[in-house]
Amino acid sequence: MAERSFAKEVEHLRLGDGDVFKGEAILAITKGLLQAGVSYVGGYQGSPISHLMDVLSDAQDILGELGVNFQSSANESTAAAMLSASVMYPLRGAVAWKSTVGTNVASDALANLASGGVTGGTLVIIGEDYGEGSSIMQERTHAFAMKSQIWLVDPRPDHGQIVDLIEKSFELSEASNTPVMLEVRVRTCHMHGSFIAKDNVKPPFSIDDALNNPKRDLGRIVLPPAAYEHEQEKIHHRLPAAIDFIRSNRLNEFFGPETGKVGIMLQGGMYNNVIRALQYLGLSDAYGNTQIPLYVMNVTYPVIDSEIEEFAKGKDAVLMVEEGQPEYLEQALNTVLRRSGASATIYGKNVLPMGGDYSVEAIMHGLEAFLEETDPHIMGNRPPRPDATPVLAQPAVKKLKSVVPARPPGLCTGCPERPIFAAMKMIDQDLGEHHVSADIGCHLFSILPPFNIGNTTMGFGLGGASASAFSRSTGKRSIAVMGDGGFWHNGLTSGIGNAVYNKHDGVFLIVDNFYSSATGGQDILSSRAHNKSRKTNNPIEKAVRGVGATWVREVDRTYDVGKMKRVLHEALTTKAEGPKIIIASSECMLNKQRRIRPIEAKAVKAGKRVVKQRFGVDEDVCTGDHACIRLSGCPSLSVKQLDDPLRDDPVAAIDNSCVGCGNCGEVSEAAVLCPSFYRADIINNPTWWDRFKAKAAMGLISSLQNRRERRRIVVEAA
């Protein structure tokens, strides 16, 4: 079950020549692939291209009609290796993954692909997750593209431009026998727009054609002496061919006046923000009619020297708008212009931030500083700005930050991983703190309050491998945590297999929530739902035993905090040798709610009896200790100030976002806190028996309340 279904939207992929295609950019990218005659597509989900994998999954009927093979790859390395189909055959192939983390995983396959070169066009769609909203280390795809000599396309955020560049990228790949990366940022992926569609193209050379006519060319296999020849081929043949194609097909764009005292060069993906910043400065309208010449680099590697020289001719200064660091493009720009003898002064990171997200505000401040120094007259007569300090550094914002409490990211309401970490906190109270190697995924939020568990995180599926240095110990055991998505990504071999082989004496906790939840809820090997096009229901327990693990315990309901605590205690204290593996399973609550709410709503509408559970806190019983909050952190669990003047401390309270998971009550019982939690059953379309029981219960409660009130009156009278 993915984060959202594109079942309706994918029907737009059938639109033909001249039709207007409207929708999210992710859908436009898929349409671009089909129009370009792609033969096969693979990839691994991850923001901001998770939805691309979801769209492809929902569009399998359409892909099948065109003869396109789609695979949800086990990891990014699997996806990259898939592109080998285009090495010997004229097959167009595309894969997708999340920015540098995915590229790092795929690096070996990509490097070999780039070395031997390709016959068919190959396209790697990179979700460039860089800047303020990023959930990963801050690195750029640009460095890898240069290192392996893979052409890097950074399209201007416009549906028509992106779709056109997808087709041109395949052609560029084929013209230069080189893979192409196309990076789309977060803002681009979720942008809505339209373009004039073309007909989908059935691959002229099919996968069956390749299998029935196998081809072998030693010159494309990465072995000496061919490997040394590949380097020379890159320099003397592939690079010149790419430059000629980019220049002749005008993949880069020029906007604004042909001449000017100053100019701006920018990555294609920065175009919308640059235009908006110029608009705020009164130098452009919202439609891109700019007063300053722009050179939009839709291809950021390789750079086209002749275009740069032509753009800089006659200008006093040029600003390079390049998000991220190091300043690869700024350095290249300096090299090109100095070699050509151009006199234009280069500006870049001296007026723009060295790192971080290039928001409209950041670009606007940089543009203003650049123009005030190089061409102040273009901005006209303006009063001095009252405060040139960036918004986040202004006194009013600083004061607001002191009033509004910090809100660290956390697990969803009812998340089945909360009770796991609550149990770990209780174990710490009994046995002391342990070294915890964390992993990428929802469970990584355990590092933050209120749990504060976890010492390191090294990459997706590497939670187990991160603890390998602690395989021998005479004291406390290490704990390694990984999710089911990370386990199937590479944790089975790098974590569990490695631990079994080396007789690692630590504890390995695998969080099984039935989906690859952190990436949007896609099905994986161990998902328990039926998937008509994939084989699911492959238990993790069988996989770990298959690589030799012997001490394996399963907790099939993580909300049982008491059981979770007992199993953890056993794993940390047992005399058994080798890795101690705990598989803690409960369905991701977010996906569960997406699954059951439509079913419940339909049942209620049909007049069927539906029971929904909610939890609450008895204000008279709660002591205001708040230990329940410290051991849960659920967003639905908050505090409430009472009107009672004798009780200054706020009590715990549960709001209407509660999904009835029961974790708060389980934690309170396991931690021996207090009995203030209660469960309420909300019955839709109650039966006569439900009504009778409710009436009887209310009658009994009313009689008990009346009796207590009579006793109070008697006591007061005495």
XYZ file of C-alpha atoms in Angstrom:
718
model
C 0.000 0.000 0.000
C 1.721 3.163 -1.173
C 1.362 6.589 0.415
C -1.234 7.433 -2.210
C -2.804 5.770 -5.223
C -2.349 7.112 -8.740
C -4.829 4.619 -10.243
C -6.999 7.402 -11.713
C -4.193 9.736 -12.764
C -2.265 7.079 -14.689
C -5.086 6.910 -17.234
C -3.797 10.284 -18.483
C -0.687 8.434 -19.644
C -2.799 7.177 -22.560
C -3.189 10.708 -23.990
C -1.929 11.069 -27.537
C -0.483 13.627 -29.917
C -1.902 17.122 -29.407
C -3.757 16.322 -26.158
C -3.168 18.540 -23.127
C -1.597 16.605 -20.260
C -2.237 18.065 -16.791
C -0.964 16.876 -13.431
C 1.967 16.484 -11.092
C 5.501 16.566 -12.529
C 6.052 12.949 -11.463
C 3.273 11.931 -13.864
C 4.775 14.131 -16.575
C 8.121 12.363 -16.143
C 6.420 8.987 -16.584
C 4.639 10.243 -19.708
C 7.983 11.514 -21.021
C 9.505 8.046 -20.620
C 6.656 6.426 -22.560
C 6.828 9.020 -25.327
C 10.571 8.385 -25.629
C 10.078 4.659 -26.268
C 11.603 3.332 -23.058
C 11.980 -0.477 -22.974
C 12.468 -1.085 -19.253
C 12.278 0.885 -16.009
C 13.497 0.109 -12.494
C 14.372 1.936 -9.325
C 14.163 2.226 -5.578
C 11.749 4.529 -3.765
C 12.921 7.529 -1.773
C 11.922 11.180 -1.504
C 11.355 13.034 -3.730
C 10.845 10.325 -6.375
C 8.890 7.806 -4.275
C 5.760 8.762 -6.173
C 7.452 7.955 -9.480
C 7.765 4.335 -8.350
C 4.131 4.426 -7.181
C 2.964 5.809 -10.540
C 4.878 3.133 -12.442
C 3.430 0.443 -10.182
C -0.121 1.695 -10.761
C 0.493 1.999 -14.519
C 1.613 -1.580 -15.124
C -1.321 -2.329 -17.431
C -0.318 0.578 -19.676
C 3.349 -0.405 -19.506
C 2.418 -3.962 -20.451
C 0.480 -2.777 -23.511
C 3.626 -1.002 -24.711
C 5.938 -3.899 -23.898
C 7.737 -1.976 -21.129
C 9.250 -4.073 -18.332
C 8.977 -2.453 -14.880
C 10.710 -3.737 -11.748
C 10.731 -2.459 -8.181
C 14.427 -2.972 -7.533
C 15.719 -4.445 -4.264
C 18.042 -1.437 -3.923
C 19.696 1.247 -6.036
C 22.610 -0.992 -6.973
C 20.147 -3.513 -8.415
C 18.508 -0.738 -10.417
C 21.832 0.554 -11.782
C 22.914 -2.945 -12.797
C 19.619 -3.279 -14.673
C 20.923 -0.663 -17.130
C 23.459 -3.202 -18.393
C 20.720 -4.303 -20.808
C 21.543 -1.188 -22.830
C 25.287 -1.877 -23.038
C 25.059 -4.310 -25.972
C 21.547 -3.666 -27.288
C 19.681 -0.582 -28.608
C 17.269 -0.682 -25.682
C 16.281 2.519 -23.904
C 16.286 2.013 -20.148
C 15.566 4.266 -17.163
C 15.982 3.876 -13.416
C 15.235 6.194 -10.502
C 16.323 6.728 -6.922
C 16.882 9.302 -4.203
C 19.867 11.611 -4.807
C 23.316 10.946 -3.405
C 22.315 8.197 -0.975
C 21.023 6.114 -3.852
C 23.931 7.008 -6.096
C 26.354 5.958 -3.364
C 24.708 2.537 -3.171
C 24.693 2.230 -6.975
C 28.214 3.604 -7.469
C 29.946 0.356 -8.468
C 27.420 -0.526 -11.168
C 27.252 3.083 -12.395
C 31.014 3.393 -12.664
C 31.220 0.207 -14.732
C 28.321 1.331 -16.908
C 29.999 4.685 -17.573
C 33.320 3.023 -18.312
C 32.137 0.529 -20.911
C 29.546 2.902 -22.321
C 26.133 2.116 -23.745
C 24.517 1.374 -27.081
C 20.937 2.132 -26.111
C 20.022 5.331 -24.295
C 20.207 5.060 -20.495
C 18.685 7.571 -18.091
C 19.092 7.760 -14.308
C 16.378 9.952 -12.766
C 17.771 11.413 -9.546
C 15.498 12.915 -6.894
C 17.882 15.668 -5.856
C 16.966 16.029 -2.180
C 19.269 18.918 -1.293
C 18.845 21.773 1.159
C 16.612 22.723 4.029
C 13.968 20.043 3.488
C 16.470 17.233 2.964
C 16.510 14.150 5.174
C 20.043 13.117 4.188
C 23.628 14.298 4.297
C 24.129 17.454 2.257
C 25.920 16.370 -0.902
C 25.387 16.866 -4.613
C 25.013 14.494 -7.530
C 27.294 16.786 -9.558
C 30.502 15.359 -8.082
C 29.630 11.788 -9.042
C 28.662 12.824 -12.571
C 32.066 14.444 -13.061
C 33.950 11.582 -11.441
C 32.494 8.899 -13.709
C 31.827 11.179 -16.692
C 28.061 10.778 -16.753
C 26.213 13.702 -18.316
C 24.077 15.647 -15.827
C 20.786 17.213 -16.926
C 19.164 19.731 -14.543
C 15.903 20.740 -16.270
C 14.161 24.061 -15.842
C 11.033 23.336 -13.727
C 8.459 23.321 -16.505
C 6.461 20.265 -17.539
C 7.035 20.697 -21.249
C 10.742 21.329 -20.771
C 11.191 18.286 -18.510
C 9.355 15.954 -20.920
C 11.353 17.273 -23.878
C 14.638 16.863 -22.013
C 13.795 13.262 -21.151
C 13.569 12.439 -24.849
C 16.662 14.539 -25.611
C 18.560 12.819 -22.782
C 18.011 9.428 -24.386
C 19.216 10.850 -27.701
C 22.236 12.444 -25.986
C 23.068 9.114 -24.339
C 22.920 7.301 -27.666
C 24.866 9.996 -29.562
C 27.725 9.854 -27.041
C 27.413 6.217 -25.809
C 27.242 7.590 -22.268
C 24.666 7.278 -19.433
C 22.767 10.443 -18.523
C 21.550 11.575 -15.101
C 18.480 13.790 -14.902
C 18.018 15.449 -11.523
C 14.684 16.805 -10.311
C 14.409 18.624 -7.007
C 11.678 18.365 -4.390
C 9.875 21.481 -5.632
C 9.994 20.202 -9.203
C 8.660 16.724 -8.430
C 5.519 18.004 -6.731
C 4.900 20.923 -9.113
C 1.626 20.863 -11.065
C 1.378 22.021 -14.671
C 0.547 21.016 -18.221
C 2.119 20.305 -21.605
C 1.102 19.186 -25.083
C 1.421 15.412 -25.218
C 2.705 13.139 -27.962
C 1.812 9.540 -28.703
C 3.418 6.863 -26.576
C 6.062 4.927 -28.487
C 6.369 1.175 -28.392
C 10.078 0.266 -28.222
C 11.256 -0.465 -31.800
C 13.737 -2.992 -30.417
C 12.211 -5.163 -27.705
C 13.661 -7.166 -24.857
C 12.619 -10.319 -26.742
C 14.589 -9.111 -29.753
C 17.669 -8.804 -27.556
C 17.213 -12.232 -25.964
C 16.646 -13.926 -29.318
C 19.687 -12.233 -30.869
C 22.367 -12.074 -28.137
C 25.310 -9.792 -28.844
C 28.767 -9.742 -27.293
C 31.342 -6.981 -27.678
C 34.556 -7.321 -25.650
C 35.248 -3.639 -26.220
C 32.344 -2.731 -23.930
C 33.263 -5.080 -21.070
C 35.334 -3.508 -18.284
C 38.459 -5.655 -18.427
C 42.036 -4.778 -19.391
C 43.026 -3.623 -21.929
C 39.526 -2.332 -22.824
C 39.236 -0.482 -19.484
C 42.210 1.729 -20.404
C 40.744 2.374 -23.840
C 37.457 3.463 -22.258
C 39.184 6.395 -20.556
C 40.617 7.580 -23.854
C 37.271 7.054 -25.577
C 35.606 9.263 -22.964
C 38.039 12.091 -23.661
C 38.428 11.889 -27.427
C 35.043 10.657 -28.615
C 32.232 10.671 -26.030
C 32.806 14.154 -24.575
C 33.106 15.922 -27.975
C 30.013 14.058 -29.218
C 28.040 15.145 -26.141
C 29.120 18.786 -26.485
C 28.138 18.828 -30.158
C 24.719 17.329 -29.377
C 23.989 19.718 -26.496
C 25.040 22.739 -28.541
C 23.290 21.769 -31.793
C 20.045 20.825 -30.019
C 20.152 23.961 -27.840
C 19.466 22.077 -24.617
C 20.628 25.115 -22.626
C 18.463 28.227 -22.834
C 18.927 32.001 -23.033
C 16.339 34.435 -21.673
C 16.099 38.215 -21.445
C 17.875 40.844 -23.501
C 20.737 39.757 -25.750
C 23.110 42.337 -24.297
C 23.609 43.869 -20.890
C 26.177 45.124 -18.445
C 25.676 42.072 -16.226
C 24.266 38.568 -16.633
C 23.178 35.590 -14.577
C 24.104 31.954 -15.190
C 22.110 29.369 -13.280
C 21.346 25.692 -12.905
C 18.121 24.844 -14.722
C 16.484 23.707 -11.501
C 17.044 27.147 -9.968
C 15.129 28.997 -12.696
C 11.773 29.457 -10.928
C 13.358 30.768 -7.732
C 15.655 33.123 -9.643
C 12.713 34.549 -11.608
C 10.718 35.039 -8.412
C 13.685 36.773 -6.745
C 14.075 39.055 -9.778
C 10.347 39.744 -9.634
C 10.631 40.891 -6.019
C 13.464 43.199 -7.078
C 11.331 44.622 -9.897
C 13.530 43.140 -12.625
C 11.163 40.505 -14.043
C 7.510 39.636 -14.211
C 5.986 36.347 -13.086
C 6.159 34.988 -16.644
C 9.942 35.174 -16.943
C 10.239 38.420 -18.900
C 13.496 39.464 -17.259
C 15.486 42.657 -17.686
C 18.753 40.812 -17.032
C 20.191 38.259 -19.497
C 19.945 34.685 -18.211
C 21.882 31.607 -19.301
C 19.945 28.592 -18.028
C 22.142 25.486 -17.834
C 19.709 22.622 -18.342
C 22.859 20.541 -18.767
C 25.293 21.277 -15.951
C 27.854 18.669 -16.989
C 29.508 18.945 -19.386
C 29.692 22.735 -19.574
C 29.644 24.184 -23.088
C 32.614 26.550 -23.301
C 31.466 28.342 -26.463
C 28.037 29.157 -24.968
C 29.614 30.527 -21.792
C 32.047 32.674 -23.782
C 29.250 34.005 -26.002
C 27.044 34.831 -23.015
C 29.829 36.633 -21.102
C 30.961 38.659 -24.128
C 30.680 42.388 -23.465
C 29.538 41.961 -19.852
C 31.319 43.491 -16.868
C 30.180 40.802 -14.438
C 28.406 37.459 -14.367
C 26.699 35.856 -11.362
C 26.712 32.046 -11.096
C 23.667 30.791 -9.165
C 24.740 27.306 -8.041
C 23.014 25.561 -5.152
C 25.295 23.525 -2.900
C 29.009 23.213 -2.434
C 31.762 22.925 -3.551
C 31.245 25.515 -6.305
C 31.959 23.191 -9.237
C 30.215 25.319 -11.855
C 31.706 28.569 -10.581
C 35.180 27.055 -10.847
C 34.441 25.795 -14.364
C 33.105 29.207 -15.346
C 36.267 30.908 -14.099
C 38.422 28.433 -16.013
C 36.532 28.905 -19.292
C 36.486 32.705 -19.170
C 40.087 33.096 -18.030
C 41.301 30.813 -20.791
C 39.267 32.738 -23.356
C 40.616 36.062 -22.138
C 37.156 37.413 -21.247
C 37.203 40.322 -18.819
C 33.919 39.645 -17.017
C 34.241 39.367 -13.229
C 32.742 36.177 -11.812
C 30.451 36.343 -8.780
C 28.942 33.402 -6.975
C 29.512 32.129 -3.471
C 30.959 35.514 -2.464
C 27.419 36.959 -2.518
C 25.316 33.789 -2.265
C 25.321 31.239 0.597
C 28.096 28.657 0.410
C 25.685 25.874 1.339
C 22.061 25.236 2.173
C 18.785 25.539 0.327
C 18.660 28.326 -2.280
C 15.250 29.666 -1.340
C 13.830 32.742 -3.068
C 14.922 34.839 -0.098
C 18.509 33.567 -0.215
C 18.758 34.197 -3.958
C 17.164 37.632 -3.647
C 19.727 38.779 -1.082
C 22.550 37.463 -3.281
C 21.159 39.130 -6.403
C 20.751 42.403 -4.572
C 24.342 42.337 -3.309
C 25.597 41.449 -6.803
C 23.656 44.234 -8.543
C 24.453 46.892 -5.954
C 28.137 46.261 -6.599
C 28.087 45.769 -10.377
C 25.077 47.645 -11.830
C 23.178 49.611 -9.173
C 21.360 51.757 -11.737
C 19.389 48.794 -13.074
C 17.442 48.618 -9.819
C 16.421 52.284 -10.072
C 16.085 54.789 -7.248
C 15.030 52.955 -4.129
C 14.964 53.927 -0.470
C 17.533 52.136 1.678
C 16.265 48.892 3.161
C 15.395 49.243 6.839
C 16.860 45.845 7.649
C 19.080 43.823 5.356
C 19.300 41.009 7.886
C 17.942 37.668 6.632
C 14.478 36.922 7.967
C 15.574 34.032 10.223
C 18.148 36.282 11.913
C 15.818 39.248 12.513
C 14.986 40.111 16.156
C 11.264 39.448 15.757
C 11.901 35.918 14.483
C 14.472 35.265 17.219
C 11.932 36.361 19.806
C 9.314 34.082 18.260
C 11.734 31.135 18.466
C 12.097 31.739 22.207
C 8.314 31.609 22.694
C 7.369 28.754 20.378
C 8.795 25.457 21.686
C 10.989 23.340 19.442
C 9.080 20.610 17.656
C 11.426 17.812 16.646
C 10.165 15.358 14.023
C 8.717 12.218 15.500
C 6.791 9.027 14.933
C 3.146 9.136 13.830
C 0.173 8.827 16.143
C -0.210 5.192 17.105
C 3.080 4.160 15.489
C 3.889 0.551 16.462
C 7.540 1.518 16.902
C 6.808 3.701 19.939
C 6.262 0.739 22.305
C 9.546 -0.805 21.111
C 11.536 2.220 22.194
C 9.464 2.607 25.349
C 10.518 -0.941 26.259
C 14.147 -0.080 25.471
C 13.947 2.917 27.825
C 12.634 0.660 30.580
C 15.465 -1.815 29.930
C 17.943 1.037 30.333
C 16.488 1.660 33.787
C 17.053 -2.001 34.702
C 20.375 -2.787 32.998
C 21.863 0.624 32.283
C 22.357 2.327 28.914
C 23.569 0.387 25.873
C 25.281 1.398 22.654
C 22.574 1.560 19.983
C 23.409 1.570 16.272
C 20.449 3.133 14.498
C 19.417 2.945 10.857
C 17.638 5.003 8.215
C 13.852 4.838 8.436
C 11.011 5.890 10.718
C 12.764 4.294 13.696
C 15.568 6.851 13.334
C 13.272 9.295 15.152
C 14.049 7.321 18.323
C 17.308 9.314 18.430
C 15.248 12.443 19.190
C 13.110 13.255 22.266
C 11.389 11.754 24.108
C 13.311 8.487 23.600
C 16.864 9.805 23.025
C 18.016 6.332 21.922
C 20.691 5.780 19.310
C 24.370 6.658 18.953
C 25.073 6.437 15.211
C 23.419 6.035 11.818
C 25.502 5.130 8.777
C 23.115 4.400 5.926
C 20.023 2.502 4.849
C 20.143 -1.125 6.007
C 23.468 -0.594 7.769
C 22.198 -0.575 11.351
C 23.554 -4.087 11.895
C 26.851 -3.410 10.139
C 27.305 -0.252 12.231
C 27.609 -2.401 15.350
C 30.153 -4.828 13.887
C 33.094 -3.257 15.752
C 31.363 -4.259 19.010
C 31.083 -7.950 18.131
C 33.175 -9.042 21.109
C 32.464 -7.817 24.611
C 32.703 -9.063 28.159
C 30.331 -6.382 29.386
C 27.152 -4.965 27.925
C 25.950 -6.013 24.502
C 25.387 -3.571 21.676
C 21.946 -3.170 20.120
C 21.517 -2.671 16.367
C 18.187 -1.495 14.975
C 16.995 -1.707 11.386
C 13.617 -1.657 9.675
C 12.153 -4.243 7.336
C 12.818 -1.950 4.355
C 16.489 -1.618 5.290
C 16.675 -5.338 6.035
C 15.659 -6.267 2.481
C 17.640 -3.382 0.968
C 20.969 -4.842 2.148
C 20.682 -5.525 5.877
C 20.218 -9.280 5.449
C 23.761 -9.685 4.096
C 25.654 -6.690 5.515
C 24.027 -6.951 8.933
C 22.650 -10.379 9.809
C 24.793 -12.528 7.509
C 27.911 -10.664 8.596
C 26.972 -11.081 12.278
C 26.311 -14.805 11.928
C 29.581 -15.397 10.100
C 31.608 -13.449 12.681
C 29.693 -14.843 15.701
C 28.659 -11.346 16.748
C 27.507 -11.376 20.376
C 25.144 -8.427 20.046
C 21.394 -7.873 19.777
C 19.787 -7.163 16.406
C 16.317 -5.656 16.476
C 14.423 -5.785 13.167
C 11.346 -3.548 13.093
C 8.796 -5.219 10.821
C 5.866 -2.913 10.053
C 4.776 -4.730 6.859
C 5.826 -1.966 4.430
C 8.710 0.243 3.437
C 6.947 2.857 5.535
C 9.452 5.709 5.561
C 9.512 5.886 1.755
C 5.740 5.998 1.378
C 4.378 2.588 2.329
C 5.444 0.487 -0.652
C 5.147 -3.306 -0.463
C 8.316 -5.295 0.187
C 9.174 -8.996 0.340
C 7.788 -9.477 3.856
C 4.603 -7.412 3.362
C 1.573 -9.365 4.528
C -0.840 -7.862 2.025
C -1.612 -9.624 -1.244
C 0.042 -7.984 -4.256
C -1.212 -9.158 -7.648
C 2.056 -8.402 -9.448
C 4.630 -9.130 -6.728
C 5.374 -12.070 -4.402
C 4.882 -10.924 -0.815
C 4.467 -12.787 2.509
C 8.097 -13.921 2.705
C 8.816 -13.979 6.467
C 11.912 -12.248 7.810
C 12.271 -15.084 10.333
C 12.881 -17.613 7.537
C 15.427 -15.320 5.901
C 17.550 -14.866 9.050
C 17.437 -18.576 9.843
C 18.391 -19.218 6.236
C 21.741 -17.444 6.738
C 22.451 -19.397 9.923
C 20.885 -17.418 12.797
C 19.777 -19.678 15.660
C 18.684 -17.309 18.485
C 15.580 -15.731 16.948
C 12.568 -14.340 18.816
C 9.403 -12.872 17.314
C 7.122 -10.335 18.953
C 4.101 -10.285 16.668
C 2.390 -7.402 18.449
C 4.761 -4.620 19.450
C 2.050 -2.875 21.477
C 2.540 -5.568 24.129
C 5.189 -3.518 25.923
C 5.577 -6.060 28.707
C 6.443 -8.849 26.267
C 8.718 -6.543 24.298
C 10.593 -5.686 27.474
C 10.944 -9.339 28.529
C 12.340 -10.399 25.130
C 14.841 -7.522 25.125
C 15.931 -8.427 28.644
C 16.426 -12.051 27.624
C 18.456 -11.073 24.545
C 20.739 -8.796 26.571
C 21.362 -11.318 29.355
C 21.259 -14.789 27.750
C 24.372 -16.979 27.742
C 23.681 -18.070 24.143
C 26.436 -17.387 21.611
C 26.114 -15.570 18.306
C 23.737 -12.786 17.307
C 20.490 -12.424 19.200
C 17.801 -11.450 16.688
C 14.442 -9.968 17.641
C 11.765 -9.434 14.973
C 9.225 -6.947 16.312
C 6.115 -6.838 14.111
C 3.022 -4.663 13.908
C 1.419 -2.979 10.910
C 2.428 0.614 10.218
C -0.434 2.621 11.740
C -0.415 5.213 8.963
C -0.866 2.536 6.321
C -3.351 0.685 8.501
C -5.507 3.801 8.793
C -5.319 4.343 5.025
C -6.440 0.755 4.593
C -9.237 0.466 7.166
C -10.801 3.942 7.188
C -12.406 3.618 3.734
C -13.659 0.162 4.720
C -15.122 1.481 7.994
C -16.690 4.509 6.301
C -18.322 2.255 3.721
C -19.630 -0.062 6.434
C -21.058 2.830 8.488
C -22.752 4.233 5.400
C -24.255 0.805 4.709
C -25.719 0.732 8.227
C -23.409 -1.943 9.603
C -22.220 -2.029 13.203
C -18.691 -0.554 13.448
C -16.760 -0.185 16.712
C -13.953 2.381 16.979
C -11.764 2.635 20.045
C -10.462 5.774 21.684
C -8.413 6.266 24.829
C -8.654 8.955 27.443
C -7.201 10.051 30.766
C -9.238 10.329 33.967
C -8.423 13.821 35.244
C -9.290 12.865 38.830
C -6.823 9.963 38.809
C -3.924 11.475 36.834
C -1.202 12.828 39.133
C 0.471 15.044 36.515
C 3.692 13.030 36.658
C 3.828 12.866 32.797
C 6.010 9.734 32.811
C 3.559 8.331 30.250
C 4.484 11.143 27.848
C 8.211 10.629 28.404
C 7.818 6.944 27.525
C 5.502 7.434 24.552
C 5.755 10.827 22.861
C 2.575 10.156 20.886
C 1.300 13.372 19.206
C -2.212 12.662 20.503
C -0.919 12.607 24.102
C -0.701 16.128 25.469
C -1.287 18.092 28.672
C -4.311 19.929 30.020
C -4.567 22.629 32.673
C -7.312 22.027 35.231
C -9.579 24.669 36.756
C -8.913 23.222 40.209
C -6.907 25.883 42.131
C -5.374 23.158 44.304
C -3.799 21.407 41.318
C -1.218 23.615 39.621
C 0.416 20.931 37.455
C -1.304 20.097 34.145
C -2.557 16.542 33.742
C -2.125 14.256 30.740
C -4.786 14.454 28.057
C -5.540 12.616 24.800
C -6.989 14.516 21.829
C -9.268 13.379 19.018
C -6.385 12.310 16.774
C -6.063 9.144 18.881
C -6.335 5.989 16.763
C -6.899 3.623 19.685
C -3.615 1.739 19.470
C -3.493 1.382 23.254
C 0.205 2.139 23.567
C -0.217 4.764 26.283
C -2.142 2.369 28.496
C 0.270 -0.505 27.782
C 3.249 1.691 28.657
C 1.608 2.825 31.887
C 0.928 -0.757 32.916
C 4.373 -2.090 31.928
C 6.154 0.791 33.638
C 3.862 0.549 36.684
C 2.855 4.169 36.341
C -0.817 4.902 37.051
C -4.307 3.592 36.220
C -5.591 6.886 34.812
C -5.977 5.640 31.236
C -9.339 4.348 30.074
C -10.665 2.982 26.794
C -13.932 4.074 25.218
C -15.715 2.127 22.485
C -17.506 4.329 19.961
C -20.230 2.250 18.281
C -21.679 3.295 14.945
C -25.078 1.809 14.044
C -25.473 0.096 17.453
C -27.702 -2.976 17.828
C -30.577 -3.230 20.304
C -28.238 -5.131 22.617
C -25.665 -2.323 22.467
C -28.360 0.213 23.338
C -29.647 -1.954 26.189
C -26.147 -2.380 27.679
C -25.449 1.354 27.354
C -28.742 2.239 29.017
C -28.136 -0.252 31.830
C -24.577 0.997 32.341
C -25.659 4.627 32.467
C -28.434 3.720 34.902
C -25.954 1.970 37.210
C -23.473 4.835 36.988
C -26.222 7.362 37.709
C -27.387 5.419 40.771
C -23.816 5.191 42.113
C -23.298 8.930 41.541
C -26.570 9.724 43.329
C -25.582 7.518 46.272
C -22.205 9.267 46.531
C -23.908 12.658 46.404
C -26.341 11.669 49.195
C -23.431 10.526 51.383
C -21.621 13.824 50.751
C -24.689 15.788 51.849
C -25.021 13.692 55.028
C -21.350 14.201 55.892
C -21.575 17.959 55.345
C -24.735 18.179 57.441
C -23.041 16.336 60.313
